[in-house]
mmCIF file of C-alpha atoms in Angstrom:
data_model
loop_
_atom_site.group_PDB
_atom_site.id
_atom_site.type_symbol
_atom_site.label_atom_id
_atom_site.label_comp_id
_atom_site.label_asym_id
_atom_site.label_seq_id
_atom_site.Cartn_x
_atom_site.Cartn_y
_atom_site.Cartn_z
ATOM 1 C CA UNK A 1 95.545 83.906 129.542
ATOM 2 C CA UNK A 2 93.665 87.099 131.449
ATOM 3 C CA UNK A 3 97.015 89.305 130.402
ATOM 4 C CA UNK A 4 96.658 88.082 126.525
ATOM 5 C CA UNK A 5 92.836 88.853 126.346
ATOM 6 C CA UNK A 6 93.461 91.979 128.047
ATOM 7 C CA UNK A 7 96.087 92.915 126.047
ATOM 8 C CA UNK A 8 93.900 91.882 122.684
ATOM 9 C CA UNK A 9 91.044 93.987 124.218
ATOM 10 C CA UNK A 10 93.436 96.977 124.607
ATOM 11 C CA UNK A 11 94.686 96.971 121.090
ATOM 12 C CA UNK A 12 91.273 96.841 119.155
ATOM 13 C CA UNK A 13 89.469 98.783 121.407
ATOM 14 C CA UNK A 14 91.825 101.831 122.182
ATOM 15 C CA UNK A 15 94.510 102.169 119.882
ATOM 16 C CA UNK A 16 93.839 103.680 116.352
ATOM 17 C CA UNK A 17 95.587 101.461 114.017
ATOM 18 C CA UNK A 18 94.850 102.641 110.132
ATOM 19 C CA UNK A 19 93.906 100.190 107.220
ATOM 20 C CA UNK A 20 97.197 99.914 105.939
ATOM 21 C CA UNK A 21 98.758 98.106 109.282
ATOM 22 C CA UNK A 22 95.438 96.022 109.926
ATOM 23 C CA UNK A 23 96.851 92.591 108.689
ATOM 24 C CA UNK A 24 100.095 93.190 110.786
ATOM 25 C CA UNK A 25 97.649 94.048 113.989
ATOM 26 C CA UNK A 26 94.911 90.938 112.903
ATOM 27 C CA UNK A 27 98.083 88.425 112.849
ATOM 28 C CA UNK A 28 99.421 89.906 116.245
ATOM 29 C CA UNK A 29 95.957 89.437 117.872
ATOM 30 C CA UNK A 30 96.240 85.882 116.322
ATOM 31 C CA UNK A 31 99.195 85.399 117.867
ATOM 32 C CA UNK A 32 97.772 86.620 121.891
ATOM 33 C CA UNK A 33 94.877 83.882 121.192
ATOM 34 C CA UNK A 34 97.157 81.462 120.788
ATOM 35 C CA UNK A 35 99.359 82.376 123.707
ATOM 36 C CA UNK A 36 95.533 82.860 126.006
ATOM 37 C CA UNK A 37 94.808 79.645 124.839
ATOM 38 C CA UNK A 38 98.370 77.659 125.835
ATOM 39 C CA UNK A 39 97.814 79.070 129.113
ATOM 40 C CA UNK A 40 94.395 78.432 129.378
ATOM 41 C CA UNK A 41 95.715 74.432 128.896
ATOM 42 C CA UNK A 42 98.390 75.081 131.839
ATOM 43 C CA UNK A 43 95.405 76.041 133.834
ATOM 44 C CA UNK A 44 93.122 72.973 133.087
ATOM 45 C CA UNK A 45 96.058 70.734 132.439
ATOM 46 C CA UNK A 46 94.956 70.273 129.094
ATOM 47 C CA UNK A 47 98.174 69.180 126.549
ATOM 48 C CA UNK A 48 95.977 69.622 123.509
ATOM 49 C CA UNK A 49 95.077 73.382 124.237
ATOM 50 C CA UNK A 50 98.893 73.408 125.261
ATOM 51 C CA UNK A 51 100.310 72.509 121.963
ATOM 52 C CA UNK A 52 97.467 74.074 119.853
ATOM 53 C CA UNK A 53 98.121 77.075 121.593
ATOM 54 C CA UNK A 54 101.671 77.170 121.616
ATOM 55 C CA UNK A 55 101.251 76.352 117.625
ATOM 56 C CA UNK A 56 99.006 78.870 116.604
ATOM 57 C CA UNK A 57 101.059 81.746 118.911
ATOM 58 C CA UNK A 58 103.959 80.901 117.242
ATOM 59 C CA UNK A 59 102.900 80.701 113.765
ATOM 60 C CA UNK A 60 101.077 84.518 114.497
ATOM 61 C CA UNK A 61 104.311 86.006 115.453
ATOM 62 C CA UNK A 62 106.220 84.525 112.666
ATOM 63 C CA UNK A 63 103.696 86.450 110.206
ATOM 64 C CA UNK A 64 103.658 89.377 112.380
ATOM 65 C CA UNK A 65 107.557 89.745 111.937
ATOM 66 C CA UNK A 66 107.348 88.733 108.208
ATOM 67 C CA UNK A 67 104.293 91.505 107.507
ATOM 68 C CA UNK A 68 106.592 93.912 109.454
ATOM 69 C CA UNK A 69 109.530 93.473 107.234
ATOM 70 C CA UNK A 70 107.665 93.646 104.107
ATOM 71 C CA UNK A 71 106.258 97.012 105.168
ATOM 72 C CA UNK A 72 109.862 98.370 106.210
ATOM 73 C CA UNK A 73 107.835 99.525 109.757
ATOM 74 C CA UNK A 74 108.713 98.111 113.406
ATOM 75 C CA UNK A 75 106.182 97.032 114.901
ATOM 76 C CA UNK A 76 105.672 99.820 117.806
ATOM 77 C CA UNK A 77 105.532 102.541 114.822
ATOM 78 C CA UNK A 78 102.434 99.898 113.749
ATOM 79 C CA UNK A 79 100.761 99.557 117.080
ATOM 80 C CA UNK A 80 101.458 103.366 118.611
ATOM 81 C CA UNK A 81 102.235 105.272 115.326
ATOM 82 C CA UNK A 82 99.379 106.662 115.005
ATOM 83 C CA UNK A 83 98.474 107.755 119.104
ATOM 84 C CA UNK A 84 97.795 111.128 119.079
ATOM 85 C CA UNK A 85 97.643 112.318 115.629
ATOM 86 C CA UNK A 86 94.340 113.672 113.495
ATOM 87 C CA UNK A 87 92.556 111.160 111.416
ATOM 88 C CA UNK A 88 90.875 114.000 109.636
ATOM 89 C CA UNK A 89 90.620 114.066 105.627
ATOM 90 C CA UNK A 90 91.827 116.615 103.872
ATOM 91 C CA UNK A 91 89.047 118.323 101.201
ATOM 92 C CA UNK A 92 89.050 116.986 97.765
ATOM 93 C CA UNK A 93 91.415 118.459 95.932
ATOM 94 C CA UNK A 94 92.968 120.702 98.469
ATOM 95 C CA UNK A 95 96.969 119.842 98.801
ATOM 96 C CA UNK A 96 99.203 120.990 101.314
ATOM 97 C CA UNK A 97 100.663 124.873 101.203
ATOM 98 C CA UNK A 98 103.430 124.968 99.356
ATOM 99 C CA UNK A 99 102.818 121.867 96.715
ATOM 100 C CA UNK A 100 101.628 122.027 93.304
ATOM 101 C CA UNK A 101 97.953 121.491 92.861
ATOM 102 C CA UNK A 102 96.683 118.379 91.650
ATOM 103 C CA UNK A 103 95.285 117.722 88.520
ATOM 104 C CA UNK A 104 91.433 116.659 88.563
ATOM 105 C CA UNK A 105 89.466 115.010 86.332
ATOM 106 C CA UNK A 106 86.221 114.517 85.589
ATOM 107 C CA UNK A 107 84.670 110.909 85.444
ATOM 108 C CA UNK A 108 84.046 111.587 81.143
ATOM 109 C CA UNK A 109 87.311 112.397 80.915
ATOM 110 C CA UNK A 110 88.917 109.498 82.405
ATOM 111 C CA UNK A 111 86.250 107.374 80.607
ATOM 112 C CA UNK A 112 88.180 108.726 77.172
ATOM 113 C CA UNK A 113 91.786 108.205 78.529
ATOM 114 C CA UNK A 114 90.587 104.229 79.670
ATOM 115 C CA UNK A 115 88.621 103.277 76.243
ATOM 116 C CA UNK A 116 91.267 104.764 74.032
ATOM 117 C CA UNK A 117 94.384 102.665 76.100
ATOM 118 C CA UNK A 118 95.316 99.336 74.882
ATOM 119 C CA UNK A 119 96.575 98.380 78.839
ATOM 120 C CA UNK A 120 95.021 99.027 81.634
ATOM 121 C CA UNK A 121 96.104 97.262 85.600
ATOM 122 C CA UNK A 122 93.465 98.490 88.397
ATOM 123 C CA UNK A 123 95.653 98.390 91.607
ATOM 124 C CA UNK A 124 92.449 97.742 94.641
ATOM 125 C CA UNK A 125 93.071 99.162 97.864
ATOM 126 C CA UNK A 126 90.858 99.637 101.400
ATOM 127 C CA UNK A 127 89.096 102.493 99.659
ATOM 128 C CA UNK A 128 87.845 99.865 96.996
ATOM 129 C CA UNK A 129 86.779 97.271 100.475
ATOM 130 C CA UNK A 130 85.001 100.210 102.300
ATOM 131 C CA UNK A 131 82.391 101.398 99.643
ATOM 132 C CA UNK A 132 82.382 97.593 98.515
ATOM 133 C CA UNK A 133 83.028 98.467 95.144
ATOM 134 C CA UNK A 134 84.309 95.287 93.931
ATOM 135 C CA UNK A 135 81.512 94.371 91.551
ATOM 136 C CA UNK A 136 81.923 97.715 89.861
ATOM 137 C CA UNK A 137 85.710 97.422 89.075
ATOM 138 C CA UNK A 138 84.236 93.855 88.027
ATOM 139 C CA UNK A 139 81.839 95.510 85.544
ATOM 140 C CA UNK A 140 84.601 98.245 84.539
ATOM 141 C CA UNK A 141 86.766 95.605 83.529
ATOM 142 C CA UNK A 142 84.436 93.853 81.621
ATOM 143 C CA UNK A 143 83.100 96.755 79.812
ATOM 144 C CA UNK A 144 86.806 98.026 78.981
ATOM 145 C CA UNK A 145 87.798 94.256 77.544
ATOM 146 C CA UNK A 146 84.367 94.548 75.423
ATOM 147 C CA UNK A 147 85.989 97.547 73.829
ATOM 148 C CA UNK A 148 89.732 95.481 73.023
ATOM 149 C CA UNK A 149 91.743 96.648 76.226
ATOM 150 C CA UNK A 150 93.434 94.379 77.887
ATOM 151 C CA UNK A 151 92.883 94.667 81.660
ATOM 152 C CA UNK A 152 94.498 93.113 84.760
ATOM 153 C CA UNK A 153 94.526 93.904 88.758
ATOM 154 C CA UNK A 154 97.919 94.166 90.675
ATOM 155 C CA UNK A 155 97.452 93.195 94.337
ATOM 156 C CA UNK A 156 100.039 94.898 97.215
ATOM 157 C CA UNK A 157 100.707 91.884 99.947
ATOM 158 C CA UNK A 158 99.419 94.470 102.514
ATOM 159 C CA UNK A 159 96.296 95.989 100.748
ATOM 160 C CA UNK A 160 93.387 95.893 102.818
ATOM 161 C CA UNK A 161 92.106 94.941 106.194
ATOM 162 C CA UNK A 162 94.002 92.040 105.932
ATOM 163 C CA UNK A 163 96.163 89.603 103.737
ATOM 164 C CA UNK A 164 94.378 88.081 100.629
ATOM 165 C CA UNK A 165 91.370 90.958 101.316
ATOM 166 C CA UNK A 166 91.715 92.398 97.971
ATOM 167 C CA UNK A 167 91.660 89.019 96.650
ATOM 168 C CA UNK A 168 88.982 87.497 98.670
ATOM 169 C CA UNK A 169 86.557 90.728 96.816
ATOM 170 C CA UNK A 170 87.652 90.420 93.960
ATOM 171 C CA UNK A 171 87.091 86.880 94.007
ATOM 172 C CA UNK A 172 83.976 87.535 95.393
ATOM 173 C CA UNK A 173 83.047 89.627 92.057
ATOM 174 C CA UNK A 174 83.891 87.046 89.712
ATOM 175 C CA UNK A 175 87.227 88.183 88.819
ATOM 176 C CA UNK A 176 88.814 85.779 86.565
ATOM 177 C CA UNK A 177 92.095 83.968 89.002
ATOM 178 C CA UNK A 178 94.151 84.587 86.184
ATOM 179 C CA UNK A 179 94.010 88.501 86.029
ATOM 180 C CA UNK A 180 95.223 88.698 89.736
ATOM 181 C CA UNK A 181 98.489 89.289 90.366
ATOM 182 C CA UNK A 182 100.793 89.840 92.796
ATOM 183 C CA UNK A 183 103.402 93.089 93.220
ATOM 184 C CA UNK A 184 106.484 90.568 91.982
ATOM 185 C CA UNK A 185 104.661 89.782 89.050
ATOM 186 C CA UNK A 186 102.806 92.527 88.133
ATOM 187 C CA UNK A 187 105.445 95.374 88.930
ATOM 188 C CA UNK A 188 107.866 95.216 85.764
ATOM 189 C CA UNK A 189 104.519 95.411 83.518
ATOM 190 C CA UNK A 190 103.893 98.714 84.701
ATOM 191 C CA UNK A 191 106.246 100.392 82.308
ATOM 192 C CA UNK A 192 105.075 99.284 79.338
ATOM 193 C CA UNK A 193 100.854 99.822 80.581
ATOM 194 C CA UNK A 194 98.727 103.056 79.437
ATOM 195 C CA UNK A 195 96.575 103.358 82.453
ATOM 196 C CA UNK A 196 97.211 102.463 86.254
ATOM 197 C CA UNK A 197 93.847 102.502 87.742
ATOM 198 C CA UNK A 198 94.060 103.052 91.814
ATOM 199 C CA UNK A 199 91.046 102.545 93.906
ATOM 200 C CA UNK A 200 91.169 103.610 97.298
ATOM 201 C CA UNK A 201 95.307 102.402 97.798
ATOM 202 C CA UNK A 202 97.783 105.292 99.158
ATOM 203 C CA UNK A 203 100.955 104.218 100.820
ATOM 204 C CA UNK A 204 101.212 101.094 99.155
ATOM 205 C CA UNK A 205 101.752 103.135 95.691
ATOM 206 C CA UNK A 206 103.790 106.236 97.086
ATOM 207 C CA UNK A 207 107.237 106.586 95.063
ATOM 208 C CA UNK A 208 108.780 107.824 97.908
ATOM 209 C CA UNK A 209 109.065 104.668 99.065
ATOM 210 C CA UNK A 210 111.461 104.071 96.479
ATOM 211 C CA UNK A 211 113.020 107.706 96.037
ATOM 212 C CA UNK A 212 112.895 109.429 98.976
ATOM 213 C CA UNK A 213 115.695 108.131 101.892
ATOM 214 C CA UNK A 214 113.870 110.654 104.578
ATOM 215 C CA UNK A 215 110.673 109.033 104.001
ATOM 216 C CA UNK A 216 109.662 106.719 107.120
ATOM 217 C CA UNK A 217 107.983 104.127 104.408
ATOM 218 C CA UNK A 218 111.525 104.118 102.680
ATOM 219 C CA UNK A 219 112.591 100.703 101.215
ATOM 220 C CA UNK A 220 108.472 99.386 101.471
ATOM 221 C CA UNK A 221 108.151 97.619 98.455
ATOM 222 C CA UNK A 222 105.651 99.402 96.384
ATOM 223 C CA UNK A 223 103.475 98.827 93.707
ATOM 224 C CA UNK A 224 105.561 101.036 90.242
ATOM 225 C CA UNK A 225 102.013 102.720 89.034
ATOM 226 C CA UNK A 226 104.186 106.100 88.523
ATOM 227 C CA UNK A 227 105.802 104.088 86.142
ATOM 228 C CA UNK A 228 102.905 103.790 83.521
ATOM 229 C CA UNK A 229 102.260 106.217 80.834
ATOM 230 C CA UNK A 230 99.183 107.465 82.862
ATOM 231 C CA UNK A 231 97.805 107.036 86.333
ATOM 232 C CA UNK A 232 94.301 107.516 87.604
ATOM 233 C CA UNK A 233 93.625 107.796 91.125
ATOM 234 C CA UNK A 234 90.030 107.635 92.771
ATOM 235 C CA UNK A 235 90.134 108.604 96.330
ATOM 236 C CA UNK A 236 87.803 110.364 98.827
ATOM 237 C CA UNK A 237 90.078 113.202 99.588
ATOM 238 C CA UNK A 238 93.805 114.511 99.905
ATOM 239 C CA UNK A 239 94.415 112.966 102.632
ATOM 240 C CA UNK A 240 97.650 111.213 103.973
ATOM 241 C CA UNK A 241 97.599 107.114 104.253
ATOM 242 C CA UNK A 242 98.423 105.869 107.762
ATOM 243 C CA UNK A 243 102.317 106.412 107.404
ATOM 244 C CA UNK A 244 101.206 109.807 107.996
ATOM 245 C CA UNK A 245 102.689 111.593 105.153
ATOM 246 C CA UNK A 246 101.969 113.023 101.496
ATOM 247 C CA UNK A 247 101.753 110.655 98.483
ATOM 248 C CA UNK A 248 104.232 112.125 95.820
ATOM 249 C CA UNK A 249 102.063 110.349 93.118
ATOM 250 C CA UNK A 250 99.322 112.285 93.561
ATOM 251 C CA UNK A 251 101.154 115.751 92.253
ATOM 252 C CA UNK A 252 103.005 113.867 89.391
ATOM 253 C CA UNK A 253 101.850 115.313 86.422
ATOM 254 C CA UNK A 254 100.807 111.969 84.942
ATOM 255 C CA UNK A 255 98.488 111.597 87.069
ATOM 256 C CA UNK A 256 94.486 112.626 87.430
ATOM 257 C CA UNK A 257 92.391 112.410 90.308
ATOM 258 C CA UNK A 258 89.123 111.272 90.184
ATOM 259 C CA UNK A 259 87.305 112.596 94.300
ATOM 260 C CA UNK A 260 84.200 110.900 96.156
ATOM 261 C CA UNK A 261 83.382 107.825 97.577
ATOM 262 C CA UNK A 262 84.578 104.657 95.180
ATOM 263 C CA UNK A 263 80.878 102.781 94.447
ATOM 264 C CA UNK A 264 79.980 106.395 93.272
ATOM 265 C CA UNK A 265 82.734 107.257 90.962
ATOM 266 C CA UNK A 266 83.137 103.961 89.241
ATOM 267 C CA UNK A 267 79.071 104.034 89.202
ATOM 268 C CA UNK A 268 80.003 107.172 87.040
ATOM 269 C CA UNK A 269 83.002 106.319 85.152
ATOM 270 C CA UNK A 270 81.225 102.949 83.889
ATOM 271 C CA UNK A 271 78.150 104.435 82.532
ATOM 272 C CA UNK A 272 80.459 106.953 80.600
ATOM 273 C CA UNK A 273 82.642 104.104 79.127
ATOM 274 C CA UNK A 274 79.544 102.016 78.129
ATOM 275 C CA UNK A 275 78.580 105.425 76.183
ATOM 276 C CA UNK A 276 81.488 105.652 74.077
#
């Protein structure tokens, strides 16, 4: 039991594990209280801590291994990936030597490109859960549907601090069940939607996922938002996602980039769609 707490202890207090890996790393520690609880029951000769234990380890490492495979990482390159390496954000705006630059938008002129699309799917990410901008895209979507477009989120299994965290805000907001979907339901719509709004999501929309055999998030299933007619991205910066590397979407010339903290730009980007 000492080993497993210690070993829990160590992981969240040391290690720098980024938002994208955080449900792989919350089952895993679900797992270790399971396991310090089974042999907590050894100790006291308790059967029920035994078999809760034993139940609730189990179960954790099932996920773990699941969540794992889904992201196409092992789960060393989750817990020790990112030892050593920079956690600095690039400047809005500012893309690596060599690459194209990105195309930036204002928040009026996105406001045009939303109320004049007929289809729009907002794809939530942890940039959305960190500014707590939930009740925004809430307000967006309402506001856009006022004006005849038909709106609808697209939630990545791994987006978030957690599984179901997109979900659980967006719930939180009042977002209509209905309009949530999942990446194998929402994914072949993409190709037939005007505007891909993504707030705060990186890796889980990179196309080199799917297009790129070199990339180390190769074969990750992937949300297709390169796929729509337009994308719009709102993000803090040009910085990577936790995989560490570039997101090709972001230099696609489909797509516009909206920079600052979420609650802010969709603060902006709703007043100028209510003024159309």
């Amino acid at each position: 039991g000492i080993v497993a707490v210690s070993l829990m202890l160590g992981i969240t207090m040391v290690l720098p594990i980024g938002g994208a890996d955080m449900p792989v790393v919350i089952s895993l520690l679900n797992a270790l209280s399971g396991l310090a609880a089974a042999m907590t029951g050894f100790v006291l000769g308790n059967s029920v801590l035994i078999v809760t234990g034993a139940l609730v380890g189990a179960s954790g490492v099932f996920l773990t291994v699941i969540m794992c495979r889904s992201m196409n990482r092992g789960l060393a390159s989750v817990l020790f990936g990112a030892v050593g390496t920079s956690d600095a954000e690039q400047g809005p705006g500012e893309p690596t030597l060599g690459r194209p630059s990105v195309t930036r938008y204002t928040a009026e002129d996105m406001a045009v490109i939303l109320e004049r699309a007929q289809s729009v799917i907002i794809v939530p990410g942890y940039g959305m859960g960190v500014s707590q901008a939930q009740h925004l895209v809430h307000e967006l979507e309402k506001t856009l549907e006022d004006k005849g477009v038909k709106v609808r989120y697209a939630i990545h299994p791994v987006a978030g601090r957690m599984p179901g965290h997109m979900n659980v805000l967006l719930a939180e907001a009042d977002v209509p069940y209905e309009k949530i979907l999942d990446l194998e339901t929402i994914n072949r719509d993409f190709q037939s939607t005007d505007v891909a709004l993504v707030i705060g999501a990186n890796d889980v929309v990179n196309p080199a996922a799917r297009n790129d055999p070199s990339s180390p998030i190769y074969g990750m299933p992937i949300l297709n938002v390169d796929m729509a007619r337009s994308t719009i991205v709102l993000k803090r910066g040009m910085g990577s996602g936790f995989a560490g590397i570039e997101n090709d979407l972001f230099y696609d010339p489909k797509t516009s980039m909206l920079f600052g903290d979420a609650k802010k730009s969709l603060t902006a980007l709703v007043s100028e769609v209510k003024a159309l």
